[in-house]
PDB file of N, CA and C in Angstrom:
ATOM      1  N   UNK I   1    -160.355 -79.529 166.319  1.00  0.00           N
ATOM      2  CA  UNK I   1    -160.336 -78.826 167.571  1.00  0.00           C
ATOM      3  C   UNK I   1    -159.371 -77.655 167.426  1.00  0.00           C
ATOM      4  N   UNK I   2    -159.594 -76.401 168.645  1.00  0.00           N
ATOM      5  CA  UNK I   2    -159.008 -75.150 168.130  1.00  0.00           C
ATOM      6  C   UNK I   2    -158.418 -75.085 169.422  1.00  0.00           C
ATOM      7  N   UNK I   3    -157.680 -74.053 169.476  1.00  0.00           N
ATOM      8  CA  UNK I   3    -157.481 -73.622 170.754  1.00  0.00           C
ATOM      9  C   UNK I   3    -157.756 -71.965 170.464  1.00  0.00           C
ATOM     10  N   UNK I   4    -157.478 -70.973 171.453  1.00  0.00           N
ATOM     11  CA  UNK I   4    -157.586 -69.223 171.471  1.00  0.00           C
ATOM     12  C   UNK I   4    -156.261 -69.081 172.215  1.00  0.00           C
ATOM     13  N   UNK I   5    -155.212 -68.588 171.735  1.00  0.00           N
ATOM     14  CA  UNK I   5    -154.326 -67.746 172.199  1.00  0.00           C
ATOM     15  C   UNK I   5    -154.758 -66.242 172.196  1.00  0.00           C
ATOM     16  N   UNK I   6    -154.229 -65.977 173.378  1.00  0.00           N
ATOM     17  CA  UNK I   6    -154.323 -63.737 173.088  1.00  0.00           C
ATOM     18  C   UNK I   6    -153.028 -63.437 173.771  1.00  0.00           C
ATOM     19  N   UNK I   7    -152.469 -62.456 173.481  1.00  0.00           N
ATOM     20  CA  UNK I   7    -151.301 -61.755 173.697  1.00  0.00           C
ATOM     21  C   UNK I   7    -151.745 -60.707 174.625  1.00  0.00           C
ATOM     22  N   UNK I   8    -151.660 -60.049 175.774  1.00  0.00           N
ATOM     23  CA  UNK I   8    -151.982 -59.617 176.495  1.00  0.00           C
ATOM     24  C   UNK I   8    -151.376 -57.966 175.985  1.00  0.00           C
ATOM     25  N   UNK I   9    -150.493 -58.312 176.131  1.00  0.00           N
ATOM     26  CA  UNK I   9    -149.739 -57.053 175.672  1.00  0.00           C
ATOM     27  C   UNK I   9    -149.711 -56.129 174.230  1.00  0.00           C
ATOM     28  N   UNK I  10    -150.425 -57.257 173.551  1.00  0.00           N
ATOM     29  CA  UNK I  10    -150.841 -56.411 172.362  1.00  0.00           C
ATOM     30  C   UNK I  10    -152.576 -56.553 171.733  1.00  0.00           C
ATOM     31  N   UNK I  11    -153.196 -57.238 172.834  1.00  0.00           N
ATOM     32  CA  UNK I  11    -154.422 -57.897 172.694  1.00  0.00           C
ATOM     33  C   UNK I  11    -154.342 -58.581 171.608  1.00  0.00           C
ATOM     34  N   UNK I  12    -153.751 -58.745 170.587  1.00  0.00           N
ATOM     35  CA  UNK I  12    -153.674 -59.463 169.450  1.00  0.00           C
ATOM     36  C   UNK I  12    -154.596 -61.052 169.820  1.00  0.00           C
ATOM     37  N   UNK I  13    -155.503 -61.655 169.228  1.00  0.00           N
ATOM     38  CA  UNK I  13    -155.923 -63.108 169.568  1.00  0.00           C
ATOM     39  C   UNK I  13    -155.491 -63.757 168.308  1.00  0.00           C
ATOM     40  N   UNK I  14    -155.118 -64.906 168.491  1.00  0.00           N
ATOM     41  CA  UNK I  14    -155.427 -65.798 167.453  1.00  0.00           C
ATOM     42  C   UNK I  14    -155.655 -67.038 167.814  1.00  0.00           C
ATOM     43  N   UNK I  15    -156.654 -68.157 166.608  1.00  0.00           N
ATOM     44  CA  UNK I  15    -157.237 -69.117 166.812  1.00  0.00           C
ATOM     45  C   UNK I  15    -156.015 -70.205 166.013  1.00  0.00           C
ATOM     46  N   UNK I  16    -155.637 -71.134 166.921  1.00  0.00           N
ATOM     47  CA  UNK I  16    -155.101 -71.757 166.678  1.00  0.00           C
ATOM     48  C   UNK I  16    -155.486 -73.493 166.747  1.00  0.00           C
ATOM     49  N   UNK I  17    -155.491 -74.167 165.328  1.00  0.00           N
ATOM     50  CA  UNK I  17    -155.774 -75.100 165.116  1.00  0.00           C
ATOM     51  C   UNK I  17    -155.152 -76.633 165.254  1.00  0.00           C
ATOM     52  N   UNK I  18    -155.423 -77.279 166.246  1.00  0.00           N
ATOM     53  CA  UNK I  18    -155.003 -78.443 166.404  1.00  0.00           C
ATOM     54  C   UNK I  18    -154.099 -79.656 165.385  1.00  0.00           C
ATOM     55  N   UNK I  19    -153.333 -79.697 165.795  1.00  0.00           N
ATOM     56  CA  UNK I  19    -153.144 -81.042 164.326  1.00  0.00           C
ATOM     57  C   UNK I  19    -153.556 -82.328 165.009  1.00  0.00           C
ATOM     58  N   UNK I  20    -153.726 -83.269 164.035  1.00  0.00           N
ATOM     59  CA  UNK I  20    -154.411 -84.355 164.390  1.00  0.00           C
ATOM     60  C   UNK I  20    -153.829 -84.807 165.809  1.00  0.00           C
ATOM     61  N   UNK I  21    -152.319 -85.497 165.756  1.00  0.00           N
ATOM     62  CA  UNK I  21    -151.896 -85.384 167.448  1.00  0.00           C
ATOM     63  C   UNK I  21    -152.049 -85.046 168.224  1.00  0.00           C
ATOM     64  N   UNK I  22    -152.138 -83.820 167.978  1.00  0.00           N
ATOM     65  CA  UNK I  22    -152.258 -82.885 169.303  1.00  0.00           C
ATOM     66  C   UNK I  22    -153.888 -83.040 169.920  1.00  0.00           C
ATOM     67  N   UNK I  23    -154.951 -83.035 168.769  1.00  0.00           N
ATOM     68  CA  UNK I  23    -156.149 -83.511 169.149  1.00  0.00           C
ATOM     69  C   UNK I  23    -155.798 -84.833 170.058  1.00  0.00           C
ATOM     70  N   UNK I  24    -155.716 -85.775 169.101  1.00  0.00           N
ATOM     71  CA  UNK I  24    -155.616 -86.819 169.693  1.00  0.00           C
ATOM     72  C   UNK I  24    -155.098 -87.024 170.972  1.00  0.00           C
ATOM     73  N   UNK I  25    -154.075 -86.185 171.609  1.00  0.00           N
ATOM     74  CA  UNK I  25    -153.421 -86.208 172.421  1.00  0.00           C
ATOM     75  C   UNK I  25    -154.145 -85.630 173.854  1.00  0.00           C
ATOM     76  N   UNK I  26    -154.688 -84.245 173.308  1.00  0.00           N
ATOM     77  CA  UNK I  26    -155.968 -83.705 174.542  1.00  0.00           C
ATOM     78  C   UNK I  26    -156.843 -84.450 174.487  1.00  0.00           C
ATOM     79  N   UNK I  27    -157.304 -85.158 173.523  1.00  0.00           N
ATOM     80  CA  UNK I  27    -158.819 -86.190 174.016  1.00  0.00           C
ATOM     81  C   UNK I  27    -157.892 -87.496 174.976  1.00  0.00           C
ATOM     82  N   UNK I  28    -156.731 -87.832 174.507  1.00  0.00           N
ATOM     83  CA  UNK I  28    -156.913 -88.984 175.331  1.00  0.00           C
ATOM     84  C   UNK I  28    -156.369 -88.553 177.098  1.00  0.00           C
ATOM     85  N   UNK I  29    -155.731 -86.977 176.928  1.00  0.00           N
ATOM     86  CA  UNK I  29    -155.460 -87.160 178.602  1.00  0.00           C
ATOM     87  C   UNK I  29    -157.261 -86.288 179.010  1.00  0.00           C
ATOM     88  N   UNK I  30    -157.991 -85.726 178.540  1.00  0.00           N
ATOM     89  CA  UNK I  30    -159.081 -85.579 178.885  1.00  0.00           C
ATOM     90  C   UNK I  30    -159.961 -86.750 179.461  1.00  0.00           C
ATOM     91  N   UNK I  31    -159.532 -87.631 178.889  1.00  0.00           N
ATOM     92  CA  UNK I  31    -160.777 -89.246 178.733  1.00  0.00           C
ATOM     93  C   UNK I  31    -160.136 -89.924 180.477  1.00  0.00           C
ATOM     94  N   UNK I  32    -158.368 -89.640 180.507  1.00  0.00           N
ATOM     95  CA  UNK I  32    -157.734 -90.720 181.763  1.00  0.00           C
ATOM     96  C   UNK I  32    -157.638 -89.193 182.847  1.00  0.00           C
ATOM     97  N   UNK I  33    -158.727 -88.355 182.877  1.00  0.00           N
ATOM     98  CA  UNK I  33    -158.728 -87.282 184.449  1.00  0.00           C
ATOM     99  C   UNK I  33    -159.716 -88.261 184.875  1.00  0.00           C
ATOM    100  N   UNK I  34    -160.246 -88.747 186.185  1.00  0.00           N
ATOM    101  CA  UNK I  34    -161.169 -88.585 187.232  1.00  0.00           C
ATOM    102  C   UNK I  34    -162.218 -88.074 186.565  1.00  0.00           C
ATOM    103  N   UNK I  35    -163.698 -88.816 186.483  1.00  0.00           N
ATOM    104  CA  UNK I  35    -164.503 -87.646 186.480  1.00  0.00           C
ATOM    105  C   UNK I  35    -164.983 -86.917 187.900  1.00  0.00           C
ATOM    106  N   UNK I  36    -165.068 -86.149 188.008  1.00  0.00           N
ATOM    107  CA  UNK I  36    -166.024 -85.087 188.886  1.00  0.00           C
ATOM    108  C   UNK I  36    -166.695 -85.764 189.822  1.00  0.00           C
ATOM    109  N   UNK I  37    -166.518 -85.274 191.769  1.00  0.00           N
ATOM    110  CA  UNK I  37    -167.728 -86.361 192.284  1.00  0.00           C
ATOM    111  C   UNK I  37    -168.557 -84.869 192.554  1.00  0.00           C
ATOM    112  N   UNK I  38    -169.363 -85.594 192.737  1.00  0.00           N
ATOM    113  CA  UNK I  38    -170.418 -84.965 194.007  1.00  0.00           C
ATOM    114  C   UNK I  38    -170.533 -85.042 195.219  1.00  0.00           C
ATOM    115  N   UNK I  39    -170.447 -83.691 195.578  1.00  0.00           N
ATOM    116  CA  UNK I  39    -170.480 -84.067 197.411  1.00  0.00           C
ATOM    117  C   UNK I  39    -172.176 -84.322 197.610  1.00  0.00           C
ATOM    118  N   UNK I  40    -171.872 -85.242 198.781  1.00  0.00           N
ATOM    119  CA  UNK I  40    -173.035 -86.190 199.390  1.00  0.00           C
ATOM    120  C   UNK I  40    -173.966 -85.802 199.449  1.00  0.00           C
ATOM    121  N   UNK I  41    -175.398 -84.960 198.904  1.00  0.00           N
ATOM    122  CA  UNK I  41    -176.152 -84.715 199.437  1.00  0.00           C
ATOM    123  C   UNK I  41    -177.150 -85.269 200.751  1.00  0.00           C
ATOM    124  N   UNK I  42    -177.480 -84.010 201.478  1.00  0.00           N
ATOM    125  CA  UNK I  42    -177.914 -84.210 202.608  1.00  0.00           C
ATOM    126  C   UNK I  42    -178.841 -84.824 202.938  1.00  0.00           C
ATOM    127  N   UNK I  43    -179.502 -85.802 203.703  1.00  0.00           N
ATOM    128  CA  UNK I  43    -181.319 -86.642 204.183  1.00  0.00           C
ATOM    129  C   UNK I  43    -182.029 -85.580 204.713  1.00  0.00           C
ATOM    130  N   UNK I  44    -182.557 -85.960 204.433  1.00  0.00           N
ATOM    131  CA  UNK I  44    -184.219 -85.147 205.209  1.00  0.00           C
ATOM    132  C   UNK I  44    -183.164 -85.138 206.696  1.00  0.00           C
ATOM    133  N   UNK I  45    -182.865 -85.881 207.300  1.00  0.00           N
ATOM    134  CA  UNK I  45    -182.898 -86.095 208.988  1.00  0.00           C
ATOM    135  C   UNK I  45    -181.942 -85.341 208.690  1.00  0.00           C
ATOM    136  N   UNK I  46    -180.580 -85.071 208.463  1.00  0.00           N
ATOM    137  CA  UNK I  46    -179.852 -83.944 208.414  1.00  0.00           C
ATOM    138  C   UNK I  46    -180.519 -82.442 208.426  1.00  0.00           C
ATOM    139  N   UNK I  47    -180.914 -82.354 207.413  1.00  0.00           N
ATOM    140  CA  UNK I  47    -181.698 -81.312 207.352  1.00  0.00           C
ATOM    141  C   UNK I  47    -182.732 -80.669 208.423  1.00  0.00           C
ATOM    142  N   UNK I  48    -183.396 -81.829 208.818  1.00  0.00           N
ATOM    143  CA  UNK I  48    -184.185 -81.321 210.101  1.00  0.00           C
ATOM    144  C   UNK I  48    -183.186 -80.857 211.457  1.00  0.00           C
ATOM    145  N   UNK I  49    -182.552 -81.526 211.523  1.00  0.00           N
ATOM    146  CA  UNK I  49    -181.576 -81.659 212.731  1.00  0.00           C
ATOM    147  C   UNK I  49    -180.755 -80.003 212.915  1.00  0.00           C
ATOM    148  N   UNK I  50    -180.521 -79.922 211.173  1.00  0.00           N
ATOM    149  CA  UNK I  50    -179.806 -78.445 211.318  1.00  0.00           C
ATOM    150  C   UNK I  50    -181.162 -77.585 211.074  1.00  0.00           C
ATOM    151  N   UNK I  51    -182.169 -77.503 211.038  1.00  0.00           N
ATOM    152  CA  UNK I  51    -183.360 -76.848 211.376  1.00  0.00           C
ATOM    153  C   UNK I  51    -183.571 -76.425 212.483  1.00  0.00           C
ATOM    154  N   UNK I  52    -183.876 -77.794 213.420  1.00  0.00           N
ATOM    155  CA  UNK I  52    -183.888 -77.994 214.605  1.00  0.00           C
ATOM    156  C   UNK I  52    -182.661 -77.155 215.478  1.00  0.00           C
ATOM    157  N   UNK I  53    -181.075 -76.864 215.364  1.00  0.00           N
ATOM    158  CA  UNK I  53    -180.079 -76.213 216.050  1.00  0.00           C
ATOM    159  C   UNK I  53    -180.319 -75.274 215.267  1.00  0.00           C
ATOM    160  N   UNK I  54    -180.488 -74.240 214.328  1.00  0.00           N
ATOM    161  CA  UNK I  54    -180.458 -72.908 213.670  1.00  0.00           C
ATOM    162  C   UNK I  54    -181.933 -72.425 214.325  1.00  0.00           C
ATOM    163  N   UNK I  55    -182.688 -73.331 214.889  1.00  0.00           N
ATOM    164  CA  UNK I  55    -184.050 -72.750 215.415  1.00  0.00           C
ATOM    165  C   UNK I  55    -183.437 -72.371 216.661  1.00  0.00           C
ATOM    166  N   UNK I  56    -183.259 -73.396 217.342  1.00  0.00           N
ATOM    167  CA  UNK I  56    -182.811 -73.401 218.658  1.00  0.00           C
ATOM    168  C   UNK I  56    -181.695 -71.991 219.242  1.00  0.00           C
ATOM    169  N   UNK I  57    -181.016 -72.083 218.173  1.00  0.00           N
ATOM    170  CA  UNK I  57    -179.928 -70.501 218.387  1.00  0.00           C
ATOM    171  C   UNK I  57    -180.748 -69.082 218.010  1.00  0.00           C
ATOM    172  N   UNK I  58    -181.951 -69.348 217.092  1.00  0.00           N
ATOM    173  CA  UNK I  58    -182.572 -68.500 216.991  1.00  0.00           C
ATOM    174  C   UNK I  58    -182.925 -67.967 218.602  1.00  0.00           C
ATOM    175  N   UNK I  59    -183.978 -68.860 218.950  1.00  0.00           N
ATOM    176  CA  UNK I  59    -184.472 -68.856 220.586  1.00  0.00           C
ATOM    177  C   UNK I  59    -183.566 -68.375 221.344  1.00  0.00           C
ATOM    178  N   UNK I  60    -182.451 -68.691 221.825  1.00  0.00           N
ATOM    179  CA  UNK I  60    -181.163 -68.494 222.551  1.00  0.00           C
ATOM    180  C   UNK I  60    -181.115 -66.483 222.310  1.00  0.00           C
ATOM    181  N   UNK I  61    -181.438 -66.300 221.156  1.00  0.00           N
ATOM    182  CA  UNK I  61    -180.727 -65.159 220.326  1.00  0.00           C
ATOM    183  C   UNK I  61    -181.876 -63.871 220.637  1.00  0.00           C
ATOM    184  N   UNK I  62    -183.048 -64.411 220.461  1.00  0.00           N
ATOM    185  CA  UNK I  62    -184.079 -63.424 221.111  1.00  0.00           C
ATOM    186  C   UNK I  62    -184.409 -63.384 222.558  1.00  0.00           C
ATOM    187  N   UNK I  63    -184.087 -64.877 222.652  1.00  0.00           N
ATOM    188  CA  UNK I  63    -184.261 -64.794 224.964  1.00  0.00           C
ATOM    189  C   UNK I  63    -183.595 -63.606 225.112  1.00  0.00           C
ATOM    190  N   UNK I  64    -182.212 -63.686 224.771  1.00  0.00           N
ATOM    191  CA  UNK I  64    -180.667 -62.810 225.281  1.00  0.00           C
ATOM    192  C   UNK I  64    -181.652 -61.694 225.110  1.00  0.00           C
ATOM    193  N   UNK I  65    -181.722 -61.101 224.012  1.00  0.00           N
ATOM    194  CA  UNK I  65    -182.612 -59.882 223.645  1.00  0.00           C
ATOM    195  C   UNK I  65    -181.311 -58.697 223.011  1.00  0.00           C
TER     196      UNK I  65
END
């Protein structure tokens, strides 16, 4: 495993190579994060419902004029 340093100030990059520890060390706090959730996707009945009020304000929105 590598990492990319760049120096901003001189753009200079260099690729810098892991030693075994240090691998070892990012895989194991990589492995003990949380993975990732997903927010809840929505039901059909949600969906209709906010259909149903984004219609409804539509109506409201052309009555007014």
């Amino acid at each position: 495993m590598e990492r990319i340093e760049v120096n901003v100030e001189t753009g200079e990059v260099r690729i810098i190579e892991f030693t075994p520890e240090e691998e070892a060390a990012a895989l194991a706090y990589a492995a003990s994060l949380p993975a990732p959730t997903e927010p809840a996707k929505p039901t059909l009945e949600d969906l209709q419902a906010q259909l149903t009020s984004i219609s409804a304000q539509m109506q409201l929105l052309i009555a007014e004029g």
